[in-house]
Amino acid sequence: DQQVKQNSPSLSVQEGRISILNCDYTNSMFDYFLWYKKYPAEGPTFLISISSIKDKNEDGRFTVFLNKSAKHLSLHIVPSQPGDSAVYFCAPGRTSGTYKYIFGTGTRLKVLA
Amino acid sequence: DTAVSQTPKYLVTQMGNDKSIKCEQNLGHDTMYWYKQDSKKFLKIMFSYNNKELIINETVPNRFSPKSPDKAHLNLHINSLELGDSAVYFCASSPGQGYSPLHFGNGTRLTVT
């Protein structure tokens, strides 16, 4: 039972263009959403978050959009840089009760120079 | 300064053996986690401790036993290792409840032969 899906296992984008990574979830109780970036042989690194009371959060080149009615979030990277090449995970969670984050399967982004 | 450190980074062992993975965080966080990333790249939570108290146990076989001697340490002991235990195990920590992302270690790649 996959509560979190990242349907694109991989994505290639030219340097300087926009990268859009998508994530769908099924549990309407999720109220906090994280994005992580992971390089090979390293642990996931926190990138950006959004709470369910917002529909957009921006941090430099990274913007996360949340569409609660569609249970969909996306990460936009503009402009994309070769150093952004990594695997990106979305991780929705609940902040009430015994909270935990459920990770998607990841999207491998390759930014071409 | 490494925030969340795991040892060893690589662990190769034979079926039936018992092994431990250690994790330490110097962030002053109250909550620590073990996640498993399997061959399909799913990152799944196994355990969570809050101030040395077990708060999440995700139906993991009881061959896996976490131990938290203090809130800065969370070790994972695995008895009678099986081939299916081969995976990358990530330790993580967070400040506690509420809107707080996880900080991950660099993982321990366990290979059972």
PDB file of C-alpha atoms in Angstrom:
ATOM      1  CA  ASP A   1       0.000   0.000   0.000  1.00  0.00           C
ATOM      2  CA  GLN A   2       1.957   2.940  -1.301  1.00  0.00           C
ATOM      3  CA  GLN A   3       0.771   6.107   0.337  1.00  0.00           C
ATOM      4  CA  VAL A   4       3.297   8.237  -1.524  1.00  0.00           C
ATOM      5  CA  LYS A   5       4.116   7.949  -5.201  1.00  0.00           C
ATOM      6  CA  GLN A   6       6.685   9.635  -7.362  1.00  0.00           C
ATOM      7  CA  ASN A   7       5.706   8.334 -10.735  1.00  0.00           C
ATOM      8  CA  SER A   8       8.720   9.560 -12.649  1.00  0.00           C
ATOM      9  CA  PRO A   9      11.725   7.455 -11.698  1.00  0.00           C
ATOM     10  CA  SER A  10      14.027   9.716 -13.665  1.00  0.00           C
ATOM     11  CA  LEU A  11      14.154  13.127 -15.295  1.00  0.00           C
ATOM     12  CA  SER A  12      16.740  14.834 -17.498  1.00  0.00           C
ATOM     13  CA  VAL A  13      16.862  18.604 -17.857  1.00  0.00           C
ATOM     14  CA  GLN A  14      19.208  21.028 -19.564  1.00  0.00           C
ATOM     15  CA  GLU A  15      21.241  23.321 -17.354  1.00  0.00           C
ATOM     16  CA  GLY A  16      19.467  26.624 -16.809  1.00  0.00           C
ATOM     17  CA  ARG A  17      15.998  25.221 -17.483  1.00  0.00           C
ATOM     18  CA  ILE A  18      13.292  24.389 -14.992  1.00  0.00           C
ATOM     19  CA  SER A  19      13.107  20.980 -13.290  1.00  0.00           C
ATOM     20  CA  ILE A  20       9.688  19.878 -12.054  1.00  0.00           C
ATOM     21  CA  LEU A  21       9.443  16.877  -9.765  1.00  0.00           C
ATOM     22  CA  ASN A  22       6.052  15.528  -8.814  1.00  0.00           C
ATOM     23  CA  CYS A  23       4.663  13.639  -5.846  1.00  0.00           C
ATOM     24  CA  ASP A  24       1.196  12.222  -5.167  1.00  0.00           C
ATOM     25  CA  TYR A  25      -0.115  11.015  -1.836  1.00  0.00           C
ATOM     26  CA  THR A  26      -3.270   9.301  -0.662  1.00  0.00           C
ATOM     27  CA  ASN A  27      -3.523  10.094   3.053  1.00  0.00           C
ATOM     28  CA  SER A  28      -5.503  13.301   3.637  1.00  0.00           C
ATOM     29  CA  MET A  29      -4.194  13.414   7.225  1.00  0.00           C
ATOM     30  CA  PHE A  30      -0.718  14.453   6.059  1.00  0.00           C
ATOM     31  CA  ASP A  31      -0.141  18.045   7.077  1.00  0.00           C
ATOM     32  CA  TYR A  32       3.579  18.630   6.568  1.00  0.00           C
ATOM     33  CA  PHE A  33       5.551  17.830   3.460  1.00  0.00           C
ATOM     34  CA  LEU A  34       9.283  17.580   3.038  1.00  0.00           C
ATOM     35  CA  TRP A  35      11.588  17.285   0.060  1.00  0.00           C
ATOM     36  CA  TYR A  36      14.957  15.639   0.370  1.00  0.00           C
ATOM     37  CA  LYS A  37      17.903  15.430  -1.969  1.00  0.00           C
ATOM     38  CA  LYS A  38      20.209  12.428  -1.979  1.00  0.00           C
ATOM     39  CA  TYR A  39      23.616  11.983  -3.533  1.00  0.00           C
ATOM     40  CA  PRO A  40      25.125   8.499  -3.973  1.00  0.00           C
ATOM     41  CA  ALA A  41      26.661   7.012  -0.812  1.00  0.00           C
ATOM     42  CA  GLU A  42      25.250   9.830   1.314  1.00  0.00           C
ATOM     43  CA  GLY A  43      22.173  10.213   3.462  1.00  0.00           C
ATOM     44  CA  PRO A  44      19.169  12.233   2.325  1.00  0.00           C
ATOM     45  CA  THR A  45      19.564  15.965   2.933  1.00  0.00           C
ATOM     46  CA  PHE A  46      16.595  18.148   3.794  1.00  0.00           C
ATOM     47  CA  LEU A  47      15.818  20.614   1.035  1.00  0.00           C
ATOM     48  CA  ILE A  48      12.540  22.416   1.592  1.00  0.00           C
ATOM     49  CA  SER A  49       9.218  21.918   3.360  1.00  0.00           C
ATOM     50  CA  ILE A  50       5.643  23.119   3.227  1.00  0.00           C
ATOM     51  CA  SER A  51       2.828  22.866   5.719  1.00  0.00           C
ATOM     52  CA  SER A  52      -0.735  22.123   4.718  1.00  0.00           C
ATOM     53  CA  ILE A  53      -1.862  25.668   5.510  1.00  0.00           C
ATOM     54  CA  LYS A  54       0.174  26.975   2.573  1.00  0.00           C
ATOM     55  CA  ASP A  55       0.106  26.251  -1.120  1.00  0.00           C
ATOM     56  CA  LYS A  56       3.573  27.524  -1.946  1.00  0.00           C
ATOM     57  CA  ASN A  57       6.934  27.856  -0.280  1.00  0.00           C
ATOM     58  CA  GLU A  58      10.019  29.300  -1.902  1.00  0.00           C
ATOM     59  CA  ASP A  59      13.667  29.104  -0.941  1.00  0.00           C
ATOM     60  CA  GLY A  60      16.093  30.480  -3.471  1.00  0.00           C
ATOM     61  CA  ARG A  61      15.968  28.368  -6.614  1.00  0.00           C
ATOM     62  CA  PHE A  62      13.608  25.853  -5.007  1.00  0.00           C
ATOM     63  CA  THR A  63       9.839  26.228  -4.802  1.00  0.00           C
ATOM     64  CA  VAL A  64       7.390  23.654  -3.530  1.00  0.00           C
ATOM     65  CA  PHE A  65       3.727  23.777  -4.515  1.00  0.00           C
ATOM     66  CA  LEU A  66       0.978  21.948  -2.659  1.00  0.00           C
ATOM     67  CA  ASN A  67      -2.445  21.135  -4.067  1.00  0.00           C
ATOM     68  CA  LYS A  68      -4.326  19.564  -1.170  1.00  0.00           C
ATOM     69  CA  SER A  69      -7.503  18.847  -3.076  1.00  0.00           C
ATOM     70  CA  ALA A  70      -5.529  16.861  -5.637  1.00  0.00           C
ATOM     71  CA  LYS A  71      -3.197  15.424  -2.989  1.00  0.00           C
ATOM     72  CA  HIS A  72      -0.296  16.502  -5.119  1.00  0.00           C
ATOM     73  CA  LEU A  73       2.884  18.408  -4.531  1.00  0.00           C
ATOM     74  CA  SER A  74       5.658  19.447  -6.826  1.00  0.00           C
ATOM     75  CA  LEU A  75       9.179  20.757  -6.506  1.00  0.00           C
ATOM     76  CA  HIS A  76      10.403  23.342  -8.997  1.00  0.00           C
ATOM     77  CA  ILE A  77      14.093  24.058  -9.427  1.00  0.00           C
ATOM     78  CA  VAL A  78      14.895  27.165 -11.428  1.00  0.00           C
ATOM     79  CA  PRO A  79      17.451  27.476 -12.910  1.00  0.00           C
ATOM     80  CA  SER A  80      18.656  23.905 -12.769  1.00  0.00           C
ATOM     81  CA  GLN A  81      22.377  23.377 -12.229  1.00  0.00           C
ATOM     82  CA  PRO A  82      24.560  20.291 -12.753  1.00  0.00           C
ATOM     83  CA  GLY A  83      25.085  20.102  -8.968  1.00  0.00           C
ATOM     84  CA  ASP A  84      21.350  19.507  -8.603  1.00  0.00           C
ATOM     85  CA  SER A  85      21.782  16.065 -10.164  1.00  0.00           C
ATOM     86  CA  ALA A  86      20.646  13.721  -7.410  1.00  0.00           C
ATOM     87  CA  VAL A  87      17.695  11.608  -6.292  1.00  0.00           C
ATOM     88  CA  TYR A  88      14.826  13.640  -4.850  1.00  0.00           C
ATOM     89  CA  PHE A  89      12.392  12.208  -2.327  1.00  0.00           C
ATOM     90  CA  CYS A  90       9.138  13.694  -1.163  1.00  0.00           C
ATOM     91  CA  ALA A  91       8.137  12.808   2.382  1.00  0.00           C
ATOM     92  CA  PRO A  92       4.695  13.745   3.653  1.00  0.00           C
ATOM     93  CA  GLY A  93       3.987  13.377   7.338  1.00  0.00           C
ATOM     94  CA  ARG A  94       1.601  14.050  10.179  1.00  0.00           C
ATOM     95  CA  THR A  95       2.652  16.388  12.941  1.00  0.00           C
ATOM     96  CA  SER A  96       0.068  15.191  15.431  1.00  0.00           C
ATOM     97  CA  GLY A  97       0.238  12.018  17.439  1.00  0.00           C
ATOM     98  CA  THR A  98       3.159   9.711  16.836  1.00  0.00           C
ATOM     99  CA  TYR A  99       4.287  11.415  13.732  1.00  0.00           C
ATOM    100  CA  LYS A 100       6.451   9.949  11.053  1.00  0.00           C
ATOM    101  CA  TYR A 101       7.325  10.694   7.477  1.00  0.00           C
ATOM    102  CA  ILE A 102       6.476   8.388   4.604  1.00  0.00           C
ATOM    103  CA  PHE A 103       8.995   8.577   1.792  1.00  0.00           C
ATOM    104  CA  GLY A 104       8.261   8.298  -1.896  1.00  0.00           C
ATOM    105  CA  THR A 105      10.370   6.105  -4.159  1.00  0.00           C
ATOM    106  CA  GLY A 106      12.384   9.031  -5.446  1.00  0.00           C
ATOM    107  CA  THR A 107      13.049  10.700  -8.785  1.00  0.00           C
ATOM    108  CA  ARG A 108      16.557  10.715 -10.186  1.00  0.00           C
ATOM    109  CA  LEU A 109      17.258  14.142 -11.682  1.00  0.00           C
ATOM    110  CA  LYS A 110      20.059  14.594 -14.147  1.00  0.00           C
ATOM    111  CA  VAL A 111      20.943  18.138 -15.138  1.00  0.00           C
ATOM    112  CA  LEU A 112      22.860  18.209 -18.390  1.00  0.00           C
ATOM    113  CA  ALA A 113      25.575  20.813 -18.853  1.00  0.00           C
TER     114      ALA A 113
ATOM    115  CA  ASP B   1      31.361  18.395  12.411  1.00  0.00           C
ATOM    116  CA  THR B   2      29.231  15.393  11.575  1.00  0.00           C
ATOM    117  CA  ALA B   3      25.705  15.876  12.870  1.00  0.00           C
ATOM    118  CA  VAL B   4      24.446  12.288  12.588  1.00  0.00           C
ATOM    119  CA  SER B   5      27.139   9.651  12.324  1.00  0.00           C
ATOM    120  CA  GLN B   6      26.751   5.946  11.733  1.00  0.00           C
ATOM    121  CA  THR B   7      29.281   3.164  12.012  1.00  0.00           C
ATOM    122  CA  PRO B   8      30.242   1.116  10.172  1.00  0.00           C
ATOM    123  CA  LYS B   9      29.656   2.495   6.680  1.00  0.00           C
ATOM    124  CA  TYR B  10      29.875  -0.970   5.136  1.00  0.00           C
ATOM    125  CA  LEU B  11      29.112  -4.308   6.737  1.00  0.00           C
ATOM    126  CA  VAL B  12      29.499  -7.646   4.997  1.00  0.00           C
ATOM    127  CA  THR B  13      28.555 -10.744   6.937  1.00  0.00           C
ATOM    128  CA  GLN B  14      27.222 -14.236   6.564  1.00  0.00           C
ATOM    129  CA  MET B  15      23.733 -15.529   7.164  1.00  0.00           C
ATOM    130  CA  GLY B  16      23.033 -16.428  10.742  1.00  0.00           C
ATOM    131  CA  ASN B  17      25.468 -13.937  12.246  1.00  0.00           C
ATOM    132  CA  ASP B  18      24.563 -11.173  14.693  1.00  0.00           C
ATOM    133  CA  LYS B  19      25.666  -7.617  13.977  1.00  0.00           C
ATOM    134  CA  SER B  20      25.199  -4.103  15.316  1.00  0.00           C
ATOM    135  CA  ILE B  21      25.100  -0.676  13.744  1.00  0.00           C
ATOM    136  CA  LYS B  22      25.769   2.375  15.869  1.00  0.00           C
ATOM    137  CA  CYS B  23      24.358   5.865  15.515  1.00  0.00           C
ATOM    138  CA  GLU B  24      25.171   9.069  17.317  1.00  0.00           C
ATOM    139  CA  GLN B  25      23.846  12.588  16.866  1.00  0.00           C
ATOM    140  CA  ASN B  26      25.353  15.794  18.231  1.00  0.00           C
ATOM    141  CA  LEU B  27      22.416  18.042  17.364  1.00  0.00           C
ATOM    142  CA  GLY B  28      20.759  17.846  20.757  1.00  0.00           C
ATOM    143  CA  HIS B  29      17.674  16.297  19.186  1.00  0.00           C
ATOM    144  CA  ASP B  30      15.129  14.378  21.247  1.00  0.00           C
ATOM    145  CA  THR B  31      13.992  11.912  18.591  1.00  0.00           C
ATOM    146  CA  MET B  32      15.976   9.354  16.640  1.00  0.00           C
ATOM    147  CA  TYR B  33      14.974   6.928  13.897  1.00  0.00           C
ATOM    148  CA  TRP B  34      16.097   3.948  11.922  1.00  0.00           C
ATOM    149  CA  TYR B  35      15.083   3.758   8.253  1.00  0.00           C
ATOM    150  CA  LYS B  36      15.746   0.943   5.817  1.00  0.00           C
ATOM    151  CA  GLN B  37      16.286   1.466   2.103  1.00  0.00           C
ATOM    152  CA  ASP B  38      15.768  -1.794   0.278  1.00  0.00           C
ATOM    153  CA  SER B  39      16.772  -2.887  -3.210  1.00  0.00           C
ATOM    154  CA  LYS B  40      13.748  -1.106  -4.692  1.00  0.00           C
ATOM    155  CA  LYS B  41      14.980   2.115  -3.078  1.00  0.00           C
ATOM    156  CA  PHE B  42      12.000   2.435  -0.734  1.00  0.00           C
ATOM    157  CA  LEU B  43      12.941   4.321   2.442  1.00  0.00           C
ATOM    158  CA  LYS B  44      10.868   2.761   5.185  1.00  0.00           C
ATOM    159  CA  ILE B  45      10.785   3.662   8.833  1.00  0.00           C
ATOM    160  CA  MET B  46      11.648   0.866  11.225  1.00  0.00           C
ATOM    161  CA  PHE B  47      11.874   2.433  14.674  1.00  0.00           C
ATOM    162  CA  SER B  48      11.694   5.754  16.423  1.00  0.00           C
ATOM    163  CA  TYR B  49      12.834   6.713  19.906  1.00  0.00           C
ATOM    164  CA  ASN B  50      11.954   9.865  21.769  1.00  0.00           C
ATOM    165  CA  ASN B  51      14.148  10.584  24.785  1.00  0.00           C
ATOM    166  CA  LYS B  52      15.186   6.922  24.982  1.00  0.00           C
ATOM    167  CA  GLU B  53      11.594   5.712  24.778  1.00  0.00           C
ATOM    168  CA  LEU B  54      10.403   3.597  21.846  1.00  0.00           C
ATOM    169  CA  ILE B  55       7.512   5.384  20.117  1.00  0.00           C
ATOM    170  CA  ILE B  56       7.392   3.739  16.683  1.00  0.00           C
ATOM    171  CA  ASN B  57       7.914   0.082  15.890  1.00  0.00           C
ATOM    172  CA  GLU B  58       6.853  -0.659  12.348  1.00  0.00           C
ATOM    173  CA  THR B  59       6.202  -4.406  12.490  1.00  0.00           C
ATOM    174  CA  VAL B  60       9.857  -5.159  12.071  1.00  0.00           C
ATOM    175  CA  PRO B  61      10.923  -8.774  12.787  1.00  0.00           C
ATOM    176  CA  ASN B  62      11.976  -9.133  16.385  1.00  0.00           C
ATOM    177  CA  ARG B  63      15.432 -10.148  15.195  1.00  0.00           C
ATOM    178  CA  PHE B  64      15.915  -6.388  14.993  1.00  0.00           C
ATOM    179  CA  SER B  65      16.351  -4.740  18.361  1.00  0.00           C
ATOM    180  CA  PRO B  66      17.034  -1.038  18.751  1.00  0.00           C
ATOM    181  CA  LYS B  67      18.728   0.244  21.873  1.00  0.00           C
ATOM    182  CA  SER B  68      18.971   3.821  23.019  1.00  0.00           C
ATOM    183  CA  PRO B  69      21.363   4.256  25.965  1.00  0.00           C
ATOM    184  CA  ASP B  70      20.780   8.018  25.906  1.00  0.00           C
ATOM    185  CA  LYS B  71      19.000  10.450  23.639  1.00  0.00           C
ATOM    186  CA  ALA B  72      22.135  11.045  21.551  1.00  0.00           C
ATOM    187  CA  HIS B  73      22.580   7.386  20.636  1.00  0.00           C
ATOM    188  CA  LEU B  74      20.415   4.824  18.897  1.00  0.00           C
ATOM    189  CA  ASN B  75      21.970   1.499  18.014  1.00  0.00           C
ATOM    190  CA  LEU B  76      20.487  -1.299  15.945  1.00  0.00           C
ATOM    191  CA  HIS B  77      21.260  -4.909  16.713  1.00  0.00           C
ATOM    192  CA  ILE B  78      20.278  -7.620  14.263  1.00  0.00           C
ATOM    193  CA  ASN B  79      20.226 -11.292  15.226  1.00  0.00           C
ATOM    194  CA  SER B  80      20.375 -14.289  12.909  1.00  0.00           C
ATOM    195  CA  LEU B  81      20.930 -12.240   9.774  1.00  0.00           C
ATOM    196  CA  GLU B  82      19.075 -13.290   6.629  1.00  0.00           C
ATOM    197  CA  LEU B  83      19.736 -12.568   2.956  1.00  0.00           C
ATOM    198  CA  GLY B  84      16.691 -10.281   2.872  1.00  0.00           C
ATOM    199  CA  ASP B  85      18.246  -8.042   5.489  1.00  0.00           C
ATOM    200  CA  SER B  86      20.695  -6.766   2.879  1.00  0.00           C
ATOM    201  CA  ALA B  87      19.919  -3.070   2.510  1.00  0.00           C
ATOM    202  CA  VAL B  88      21.137   0.379   3.411  1.00  0.00           C
ATOM    203  CA  TYR B  89      20.181   1.389   6.935  1.00  0.00           C
ATOM    204  CA  PHE B  90      19.881   5.074   7.733  1.00  0.00           C
ATOM    205  CA  CYS B  91      19.814   6.659  11.137  1.00  0.00           C
ATOM    206  CA  ALA B  92      18.092  10.027  11.515  1.00  0.00           C
ATOM    207  CA  SER B  93      17.214  12.510  14.211  1.00  0.00           C
ATOM    208  CA  SER B  94      14.804  15.401  14.670  1.00  0.00           C
ATOM    209  CA  PRO B  95      14.108  17.950  17.380  1.00  0.00           C
ATOM    210  CA  GLY B  96      10.905  16.183  18.307  1.00  0.00           C
ATOM    211  CA  GLN B  97       7.260  16.661  17.629  1.00  0.00           C
ATOM    212  CA  GLY B  98       5.799  19.225  15.314  1.00  0.00           C
ATOM    213  CA  TYR B  99       7.130  20.720  12.148  1.00  0.00           C
ATOM    214  CA  SER B 100      10.694  19.485  12.094  1.00  0.00           C
ATOM    215  CA  PRO B 101      12.577  17.713   9.314  1.00  0.00           C
ATOM    216  CA  LEU B 102      14.777  14.699   9.820  1.00  0.00           C
ATOM    217  CA  HIS B 103      18.553  14.863   9.699  1.00  0.00           C
ATOM    218  CA  PHE B 104      20.058  11.701   8.271  1.00  0.00           C
ATOM    219  CA  GLY B 105      23.350   9.938   8.664  1.00  0.00           C
ATOM    220  CA  ASN B 106      25.209   8.654   5.601  1.00  0.00           C
ATOM    221  CA  GLY B 107      23.900   5.132   5.922  1.00  0.00           C
ATOM    222  CA  THR B 108      25.293   1.673   6.567  1.00  0.00           C
ATOM    223  CA  ARG B 109      25.290  -0.713   3.636  1.00  0.00           C
ATOM    224  CA  LEU B 110      24.670  -4.188   4.997  1.00  0.00           C
ATOM    225  CA  THR B 111      25.365  -7.155   2.737  1.00  0.00           C
ATOM    226  CA  VAL B 112      24.422 -10.607   3.941  1.00  0.00           C
ATOM    227  CA  THR B 113      25.978 -13.486   1.989  1.00  0.00           C
TER     228      THR B 113
END
